[in-house]
Coordinates of C-alpha atoms and ligand atoms in Angstrom, one line a residue:
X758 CA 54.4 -25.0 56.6
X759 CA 54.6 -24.1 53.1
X760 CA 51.8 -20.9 54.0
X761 CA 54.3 -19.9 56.7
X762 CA 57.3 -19.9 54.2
X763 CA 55.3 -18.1 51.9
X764 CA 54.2 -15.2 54.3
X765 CA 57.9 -15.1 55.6
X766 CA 58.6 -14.4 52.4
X767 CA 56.0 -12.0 52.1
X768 CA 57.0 -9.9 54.7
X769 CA 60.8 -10.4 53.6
X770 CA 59.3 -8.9 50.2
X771 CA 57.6 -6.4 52.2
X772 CA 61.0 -4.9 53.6
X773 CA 63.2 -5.2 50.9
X774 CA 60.9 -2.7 49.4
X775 CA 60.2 -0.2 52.2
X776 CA 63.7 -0.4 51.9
X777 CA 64.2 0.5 48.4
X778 CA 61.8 3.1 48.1
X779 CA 63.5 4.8 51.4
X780 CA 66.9 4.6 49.5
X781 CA 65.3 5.9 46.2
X782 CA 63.2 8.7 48.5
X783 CA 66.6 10.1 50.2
X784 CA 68.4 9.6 46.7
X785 CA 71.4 12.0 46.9
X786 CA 72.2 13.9 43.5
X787 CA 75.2 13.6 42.4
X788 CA 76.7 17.1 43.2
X789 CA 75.6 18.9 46.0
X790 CA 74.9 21.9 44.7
X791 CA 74.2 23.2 41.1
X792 CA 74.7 27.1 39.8
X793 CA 73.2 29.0 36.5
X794 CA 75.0 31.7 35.1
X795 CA 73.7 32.7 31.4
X796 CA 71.2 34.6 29.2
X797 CA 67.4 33.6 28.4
X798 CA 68.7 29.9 27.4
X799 CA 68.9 29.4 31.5
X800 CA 66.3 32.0 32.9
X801 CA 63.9 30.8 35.2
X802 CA 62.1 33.9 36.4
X803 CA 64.9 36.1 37.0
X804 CA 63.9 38.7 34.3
X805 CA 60.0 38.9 35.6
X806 CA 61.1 41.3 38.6
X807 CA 62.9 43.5 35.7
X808 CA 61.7 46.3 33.6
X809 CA 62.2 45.1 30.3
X810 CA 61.3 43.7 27.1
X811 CA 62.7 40.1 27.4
X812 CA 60.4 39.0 29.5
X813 CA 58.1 35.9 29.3
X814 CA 55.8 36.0 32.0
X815 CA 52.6 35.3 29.3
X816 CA 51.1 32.4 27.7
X817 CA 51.6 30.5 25.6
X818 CA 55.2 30.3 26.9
X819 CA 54.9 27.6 29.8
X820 CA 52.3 25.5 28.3
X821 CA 54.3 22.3 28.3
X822 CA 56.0 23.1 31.7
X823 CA 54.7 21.3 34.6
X824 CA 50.8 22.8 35.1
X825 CA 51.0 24.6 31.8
X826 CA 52.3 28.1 33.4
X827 CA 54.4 30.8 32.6
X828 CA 57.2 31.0 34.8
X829 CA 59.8 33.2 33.1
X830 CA 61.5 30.7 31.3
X831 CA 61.8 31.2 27.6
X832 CA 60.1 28.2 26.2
X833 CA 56.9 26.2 26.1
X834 CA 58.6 24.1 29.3
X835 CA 61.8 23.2 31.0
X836 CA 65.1 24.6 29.9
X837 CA 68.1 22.4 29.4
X838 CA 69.6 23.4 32.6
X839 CA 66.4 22.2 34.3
X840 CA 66.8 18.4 31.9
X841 CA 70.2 18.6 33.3
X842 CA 69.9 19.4 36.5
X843 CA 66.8 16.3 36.7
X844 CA 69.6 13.9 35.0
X845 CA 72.1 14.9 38.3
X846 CA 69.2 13.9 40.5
X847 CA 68.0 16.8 42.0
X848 CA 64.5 16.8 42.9
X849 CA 63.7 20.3 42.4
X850 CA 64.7 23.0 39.6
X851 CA 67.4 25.5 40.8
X852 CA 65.7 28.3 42.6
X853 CA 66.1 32.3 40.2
X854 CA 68.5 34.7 42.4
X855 CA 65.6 37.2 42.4
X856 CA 63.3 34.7 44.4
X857 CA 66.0 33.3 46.6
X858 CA 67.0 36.0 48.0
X859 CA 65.3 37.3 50.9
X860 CA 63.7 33.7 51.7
X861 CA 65.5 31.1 53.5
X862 CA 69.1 30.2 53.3
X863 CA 68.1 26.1 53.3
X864 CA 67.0 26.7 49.9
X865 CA 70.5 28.5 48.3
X866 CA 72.6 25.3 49.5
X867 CA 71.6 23.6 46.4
X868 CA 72.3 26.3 44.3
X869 CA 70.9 29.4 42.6
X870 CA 69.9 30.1 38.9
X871 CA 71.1 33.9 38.0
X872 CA 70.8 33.5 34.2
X873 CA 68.7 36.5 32.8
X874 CA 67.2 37.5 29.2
X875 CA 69.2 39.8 27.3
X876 CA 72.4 39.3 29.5
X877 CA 75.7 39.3 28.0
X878 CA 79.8 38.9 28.5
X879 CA 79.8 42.4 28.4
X880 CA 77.7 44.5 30.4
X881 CA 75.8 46.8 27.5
X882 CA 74.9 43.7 25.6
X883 CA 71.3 43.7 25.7
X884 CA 70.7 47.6 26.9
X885 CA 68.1 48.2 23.7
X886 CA 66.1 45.4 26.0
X887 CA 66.0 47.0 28.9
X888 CA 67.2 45.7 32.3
X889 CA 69.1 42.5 32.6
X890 CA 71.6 41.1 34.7
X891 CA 75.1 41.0 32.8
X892 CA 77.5 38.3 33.6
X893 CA 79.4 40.9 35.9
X894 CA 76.4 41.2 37.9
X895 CA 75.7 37.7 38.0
X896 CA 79.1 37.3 39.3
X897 CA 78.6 39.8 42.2
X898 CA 74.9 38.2 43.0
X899 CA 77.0 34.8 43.6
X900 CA 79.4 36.9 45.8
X901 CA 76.5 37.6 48.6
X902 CA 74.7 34.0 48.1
X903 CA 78.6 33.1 48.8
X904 CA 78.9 35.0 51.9
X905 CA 75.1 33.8 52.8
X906 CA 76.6 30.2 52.5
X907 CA 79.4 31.2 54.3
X908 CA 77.4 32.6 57.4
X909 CA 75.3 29.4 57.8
X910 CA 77.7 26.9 57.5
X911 CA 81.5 28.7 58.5
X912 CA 84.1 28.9 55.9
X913 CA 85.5 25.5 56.6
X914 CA 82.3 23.6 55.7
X915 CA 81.4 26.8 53.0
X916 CA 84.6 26.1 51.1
X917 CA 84.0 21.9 50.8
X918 CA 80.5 22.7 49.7
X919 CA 81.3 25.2 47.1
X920 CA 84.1 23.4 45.7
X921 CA 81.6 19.9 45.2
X922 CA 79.1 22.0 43.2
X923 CA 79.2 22.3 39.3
X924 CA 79.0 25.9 38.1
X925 CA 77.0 26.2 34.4
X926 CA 77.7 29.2 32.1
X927 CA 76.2 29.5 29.0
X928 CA 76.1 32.9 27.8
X929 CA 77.6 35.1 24.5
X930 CA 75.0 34.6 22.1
X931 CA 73.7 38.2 23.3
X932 CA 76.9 39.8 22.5
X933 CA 76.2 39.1 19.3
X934 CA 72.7 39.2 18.5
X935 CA 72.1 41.9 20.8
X936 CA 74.8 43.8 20.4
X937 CA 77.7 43.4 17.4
X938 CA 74.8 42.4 14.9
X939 CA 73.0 45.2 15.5
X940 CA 75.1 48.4 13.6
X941 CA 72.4 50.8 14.6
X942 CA 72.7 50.4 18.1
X943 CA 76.4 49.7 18.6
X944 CA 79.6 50.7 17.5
X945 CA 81.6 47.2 18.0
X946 CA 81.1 46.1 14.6
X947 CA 82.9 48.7 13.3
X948 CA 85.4 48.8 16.2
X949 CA 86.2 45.5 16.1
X950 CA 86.7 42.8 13.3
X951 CA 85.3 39.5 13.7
X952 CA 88.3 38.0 15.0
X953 CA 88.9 40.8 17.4
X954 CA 85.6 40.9 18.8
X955 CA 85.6 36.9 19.4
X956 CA 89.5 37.6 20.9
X957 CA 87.5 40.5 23.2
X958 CA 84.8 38.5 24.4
X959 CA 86.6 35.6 25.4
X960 CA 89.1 37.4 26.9
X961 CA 86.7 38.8 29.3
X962 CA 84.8 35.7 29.5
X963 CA 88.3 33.9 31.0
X964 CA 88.6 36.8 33.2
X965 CA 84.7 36.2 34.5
X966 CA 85.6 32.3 34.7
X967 CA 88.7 33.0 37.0
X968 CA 86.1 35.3 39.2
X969 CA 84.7 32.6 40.0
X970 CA 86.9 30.4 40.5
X971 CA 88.3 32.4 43.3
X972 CA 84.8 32.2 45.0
X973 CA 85.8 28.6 45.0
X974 CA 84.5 27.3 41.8
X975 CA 85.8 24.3 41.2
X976 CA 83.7 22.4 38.7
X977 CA 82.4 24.5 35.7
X978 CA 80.6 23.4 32.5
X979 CA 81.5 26.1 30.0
X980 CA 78.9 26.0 26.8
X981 CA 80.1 27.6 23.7
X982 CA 77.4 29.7 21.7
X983 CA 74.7 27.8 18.8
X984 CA 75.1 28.5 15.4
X985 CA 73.5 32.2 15.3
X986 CA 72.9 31.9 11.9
X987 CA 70.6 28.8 11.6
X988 CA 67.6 31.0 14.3
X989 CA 64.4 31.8 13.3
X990 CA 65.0 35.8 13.3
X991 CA 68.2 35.7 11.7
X992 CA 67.1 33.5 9.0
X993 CA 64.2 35.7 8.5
X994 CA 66.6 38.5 8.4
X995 CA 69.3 37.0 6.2
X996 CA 66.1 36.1 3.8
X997 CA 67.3 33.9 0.6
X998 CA 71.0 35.5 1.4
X999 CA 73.3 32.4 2.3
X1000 CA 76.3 33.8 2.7
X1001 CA 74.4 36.1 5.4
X1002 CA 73.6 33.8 7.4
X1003 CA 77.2 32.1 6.8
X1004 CA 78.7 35.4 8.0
X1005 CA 76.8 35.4 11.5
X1006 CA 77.6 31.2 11.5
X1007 CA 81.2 32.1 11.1
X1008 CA 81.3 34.5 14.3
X1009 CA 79.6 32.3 16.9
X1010 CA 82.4 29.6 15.2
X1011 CA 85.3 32.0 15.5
X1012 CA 84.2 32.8 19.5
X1013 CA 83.7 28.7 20.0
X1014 CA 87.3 27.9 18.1
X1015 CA 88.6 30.7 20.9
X1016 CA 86.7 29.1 23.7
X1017 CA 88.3 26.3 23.7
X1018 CA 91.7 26.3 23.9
X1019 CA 91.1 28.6 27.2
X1020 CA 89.5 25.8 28.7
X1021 CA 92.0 23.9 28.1
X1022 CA 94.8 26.3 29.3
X1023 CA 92.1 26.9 32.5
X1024 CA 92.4 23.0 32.8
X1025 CA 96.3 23.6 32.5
X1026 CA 97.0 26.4 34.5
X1027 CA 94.5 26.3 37.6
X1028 CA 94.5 22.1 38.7
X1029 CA 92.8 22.1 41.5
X1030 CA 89.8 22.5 39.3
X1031 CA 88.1 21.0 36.5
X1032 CA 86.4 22.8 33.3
X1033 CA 85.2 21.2 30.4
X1034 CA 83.7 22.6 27.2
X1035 CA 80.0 22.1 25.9
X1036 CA 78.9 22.1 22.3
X1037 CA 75.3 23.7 22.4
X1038 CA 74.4 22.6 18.8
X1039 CA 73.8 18.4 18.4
X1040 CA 75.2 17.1 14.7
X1041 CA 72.7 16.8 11.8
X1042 CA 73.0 13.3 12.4
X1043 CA 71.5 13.6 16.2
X1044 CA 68.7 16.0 14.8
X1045 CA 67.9 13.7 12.7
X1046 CA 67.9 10.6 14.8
X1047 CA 65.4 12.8 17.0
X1048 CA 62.5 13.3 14.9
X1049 CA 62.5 17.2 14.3
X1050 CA 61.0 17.9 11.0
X1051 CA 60.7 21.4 11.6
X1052 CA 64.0 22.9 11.5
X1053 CA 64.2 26.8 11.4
X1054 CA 60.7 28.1 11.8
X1055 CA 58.8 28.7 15.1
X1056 CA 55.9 27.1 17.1
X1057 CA 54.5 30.0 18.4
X1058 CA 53.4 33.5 16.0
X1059 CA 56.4 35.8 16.9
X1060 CA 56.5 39.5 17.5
X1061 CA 56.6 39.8 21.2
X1062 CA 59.0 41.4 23.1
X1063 CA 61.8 42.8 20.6
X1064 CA 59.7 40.8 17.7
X1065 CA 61.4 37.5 18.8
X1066 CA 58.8 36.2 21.7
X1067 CA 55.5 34.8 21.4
X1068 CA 52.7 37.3 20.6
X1069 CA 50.7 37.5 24.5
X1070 CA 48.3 34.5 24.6
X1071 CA 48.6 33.6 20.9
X1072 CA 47.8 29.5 19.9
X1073 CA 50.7 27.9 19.6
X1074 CA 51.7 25.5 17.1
X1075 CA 49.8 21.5 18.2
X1076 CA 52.9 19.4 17.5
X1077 CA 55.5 20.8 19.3
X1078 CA 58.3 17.9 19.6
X1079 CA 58.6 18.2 16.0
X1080 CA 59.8 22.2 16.0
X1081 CA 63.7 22.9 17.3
X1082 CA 62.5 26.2 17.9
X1083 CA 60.0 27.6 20.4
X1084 CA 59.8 31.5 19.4
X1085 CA 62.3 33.2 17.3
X1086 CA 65.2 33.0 19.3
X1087 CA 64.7 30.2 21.6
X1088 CA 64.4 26.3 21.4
X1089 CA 61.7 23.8 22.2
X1090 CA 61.3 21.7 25.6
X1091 CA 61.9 19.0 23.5
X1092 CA 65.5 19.9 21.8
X1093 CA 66.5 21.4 25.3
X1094 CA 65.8 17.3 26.5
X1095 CA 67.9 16.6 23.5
X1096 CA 70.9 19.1 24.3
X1097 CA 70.6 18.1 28.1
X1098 CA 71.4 14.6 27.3
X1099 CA 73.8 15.2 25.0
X1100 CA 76.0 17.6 27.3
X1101 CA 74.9 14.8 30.1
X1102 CA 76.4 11.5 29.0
X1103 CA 78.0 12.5 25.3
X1104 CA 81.0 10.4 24.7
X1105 CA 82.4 12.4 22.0
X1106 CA 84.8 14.9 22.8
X1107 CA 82.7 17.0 20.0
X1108 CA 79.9 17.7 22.5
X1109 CA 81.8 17.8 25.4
X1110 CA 85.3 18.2 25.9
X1111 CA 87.0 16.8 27.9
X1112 CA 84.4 15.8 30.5
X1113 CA 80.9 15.2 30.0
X1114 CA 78.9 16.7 32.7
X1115 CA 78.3 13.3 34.4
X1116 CA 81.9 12.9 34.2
X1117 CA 82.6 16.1 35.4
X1118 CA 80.2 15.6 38.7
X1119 CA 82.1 12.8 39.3
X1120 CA 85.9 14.3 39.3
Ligands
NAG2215 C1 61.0 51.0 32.2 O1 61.9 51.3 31.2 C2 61.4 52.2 30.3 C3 62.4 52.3 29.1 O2 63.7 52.0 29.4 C4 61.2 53.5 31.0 O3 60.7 54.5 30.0 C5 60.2 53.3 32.1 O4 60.1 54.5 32.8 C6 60.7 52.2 33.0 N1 59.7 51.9 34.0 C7 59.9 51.8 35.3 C8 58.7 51.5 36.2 O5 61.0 52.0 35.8
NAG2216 C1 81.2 53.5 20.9 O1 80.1 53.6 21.8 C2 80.4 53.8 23.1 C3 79.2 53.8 23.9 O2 78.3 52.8 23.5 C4 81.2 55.1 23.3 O3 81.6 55.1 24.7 C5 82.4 55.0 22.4 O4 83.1 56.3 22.5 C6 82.1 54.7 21.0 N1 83.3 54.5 20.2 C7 83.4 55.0 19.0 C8 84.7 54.8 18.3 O5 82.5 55.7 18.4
NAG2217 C1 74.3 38.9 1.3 O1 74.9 39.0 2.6 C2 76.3 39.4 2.5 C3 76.9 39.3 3.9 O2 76.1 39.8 4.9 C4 76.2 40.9 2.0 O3 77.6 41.4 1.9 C5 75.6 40.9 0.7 O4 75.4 42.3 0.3 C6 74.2 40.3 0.7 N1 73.7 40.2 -0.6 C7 72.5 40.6 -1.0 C8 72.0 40.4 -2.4 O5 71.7 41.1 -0.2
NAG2218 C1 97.8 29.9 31.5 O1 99.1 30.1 31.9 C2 99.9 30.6 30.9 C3 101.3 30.6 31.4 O2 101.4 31.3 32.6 C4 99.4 31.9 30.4 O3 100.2 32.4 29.4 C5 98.0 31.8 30.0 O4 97.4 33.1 29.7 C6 97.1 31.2 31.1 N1 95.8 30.9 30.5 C7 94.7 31.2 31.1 C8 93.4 31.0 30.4 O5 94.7 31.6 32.2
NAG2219 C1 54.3 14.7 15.9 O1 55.8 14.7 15.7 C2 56.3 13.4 16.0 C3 57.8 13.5 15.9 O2 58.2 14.1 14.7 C4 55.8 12.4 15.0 O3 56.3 11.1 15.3 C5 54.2 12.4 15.0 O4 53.7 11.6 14.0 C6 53.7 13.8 14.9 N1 52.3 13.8 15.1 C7 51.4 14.5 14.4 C8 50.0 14.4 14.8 O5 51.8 15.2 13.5
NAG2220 C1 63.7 13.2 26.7 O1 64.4 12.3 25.9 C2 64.4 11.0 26.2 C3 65.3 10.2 25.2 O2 66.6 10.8 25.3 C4 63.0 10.4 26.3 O3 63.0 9.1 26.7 C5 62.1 11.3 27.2 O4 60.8 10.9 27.1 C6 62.2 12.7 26.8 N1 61.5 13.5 27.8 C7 60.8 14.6 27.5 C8 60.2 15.3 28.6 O5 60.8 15.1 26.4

């Protein structure tokens, strides 16, 4: 008697299991569908069908990544879209524009990355690099993915679909490293004053945001740009000079401090949609808490690309959670985990503001 009760139990055990690990196996993420929009901070391969210098397609870049390959991305692994878009539930990263298209339509339903090296608000940011695909282009790449959604499914279906996703954009720094920082290449910094140039870019930036929106947008996480003076290469280039490197802090702050109160007006004006705000740079206090030691130098021996990658198939530094920054310009796998969860499940309206991305998968 007792032997029977325990096998009925067994098998009772038995089921509840298969049972769970079906549920877990057809887990749902949270949002449908996830799209990328952005510079070498999101790139997952975009840049390796382009002729140009930003390009990571070489060792040691990739080393921590599932494998230990290259893949395009700027870093030793994942990116913090790809922490991100784990943290939503999605089994698999979002797939680059320049490998979706052309394959099958099944795989665009949950999104595509278009985010490329070099790419900027405005569309000569980056030229000195070589090809890259501005944030105009991005914006016209989504409009034939859209019209590829809209094939498959109808517009009815289309529209519900597109509406559920959550649209990333995290782009700007270009603008200003590889464009109003550099004098010898561009007039803008003697066109435009710091305030005006911020006013410029955003400006634009809105007007990008509201292109997308009317390819029924409805979600979108809107990250302002780090604090360009605390990089590697600008740090290096500022040398001993602190008010250098305050001058460049005080231009990715004056673009940020004009960010926001679009995204609130966005918020305001267009309610059928949600935006929300995204601090890319975590408080001393959170760098702190995390164990980075190594604050402004990079892992890997720099000088690749426009003297801000890694140096082709150079050894990169052994301990590389301790190190915020990957190459010159880019961070670690292990600060993008940080960011990601930050921008995730933050509850200060100083990371994210006014949703967190969790939040905002939910509205
Ligand atoms: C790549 O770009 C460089 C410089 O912009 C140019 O000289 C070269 O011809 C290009 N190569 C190809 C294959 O288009
Ligand atoms: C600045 O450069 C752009 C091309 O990059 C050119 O079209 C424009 O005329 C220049 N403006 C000034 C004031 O030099
Ligand atoms: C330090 O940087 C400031 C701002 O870029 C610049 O005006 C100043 O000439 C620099 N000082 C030195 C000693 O290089
Ligand atoms: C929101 O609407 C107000 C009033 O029409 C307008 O002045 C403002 O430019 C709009 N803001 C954005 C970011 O669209
Ligand atoms: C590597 O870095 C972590 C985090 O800072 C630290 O806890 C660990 O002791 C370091 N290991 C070595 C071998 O330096
Ligand atoms: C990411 O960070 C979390 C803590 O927030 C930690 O538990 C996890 O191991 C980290 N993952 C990676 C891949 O660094």
């Amino acid at each position: 008697m007792a032997s029977r009760l325990n096998l009925f139990c067994l098998q009772l055990l038995i089921s509840f299991l298969l049972l769970l690990g079906k549920n877990l196996a057809n887990a749902e993420p949270q949002v449908p569908c996830y799209f990328i929009f952005g510079d070498s901070l999101s790139d997952s391969g975009n840049n390796n069908f382009l002729n140009t210098s930003a390009k990571v397609n070489y060792r040691p870049n990739g080393i921590d990544f599932p494998r230990g390959v290259p893949t395009g991305r700027f870093c030793n692994g994942e990116h913090m879209q790809d922490f991100i878009v784990k943290h939503l539930g999605f089994r698999s990263y979002i797939i680059p524009f320049k490998k979706a298209i052309g394959k099958s339509t099944i795989l665009i339903l949950e999104g595509v990355n278009y985010a490329s090296g070099a790419a900027g608000i405005l569309d000569e940011s980056g030229r000195t690099q070589g090809e890259r695909i501005s944030m105009n282009q991005q914006l016209r790449y989504h409009k034939i993915i859209v019209s590829k959604i809209r094939l498959k499914l109808g517009n009815s279906r289309a529209k519900t679909l597109l509406s559920q996703c959550i649209y990333s954009l995290q782009i700007g720094s270009n603008d200003y490293l590889n464009n109003y920082f550099l004098p010898q290449f561009y007039n803008t910094s003697s066109q435009y004053t710091p305030e005006e140039f911020a006013e410029l870019l955003v400006d634009k930036y809105s007007k990008q945001i509201k292109s997308l929106y009317d390819e029924g947008a409805r979600k979108m996480a809107i990250y302002g740009v780090g604090t360009l003076g605390f990089i590697p290469i600008t740090l290096a280039a500022c040398g001993n000079n602190a008010s250098c490197t305050a001058e460049l802090n005080r231009n990715s702050a004056l673009f940020n401090d004009k960010l926001k109160p679009v995204i609130q007006q966005l918020n305001a004006n267009l309610t059928d949609a949600k935006f929300t705000y995204l601090n890319p740079a975590p408080t001393e206090a959170d760098i702190a808490a995390s164990g980075f030691t190594i604050l402004g130098e990079p892992c890997c021996k720099i000088g690749g690309g426009g003297g801000e990658l890694c140096v082709r198939n150079s050894r990169p530094c052994n301990n590389r959670t301790q190190y915020i920054f990957w190459d010159g310009a880019h961070p670690t796998k292990a600060w993008n985990n940080l960011t990601a969860g930050i921008a995730f499940a933050s509850q200060s309206s100083s990371d994210a503001d006014p949703f967190n991305i969790q939040e905002l998968a939910q509205q």
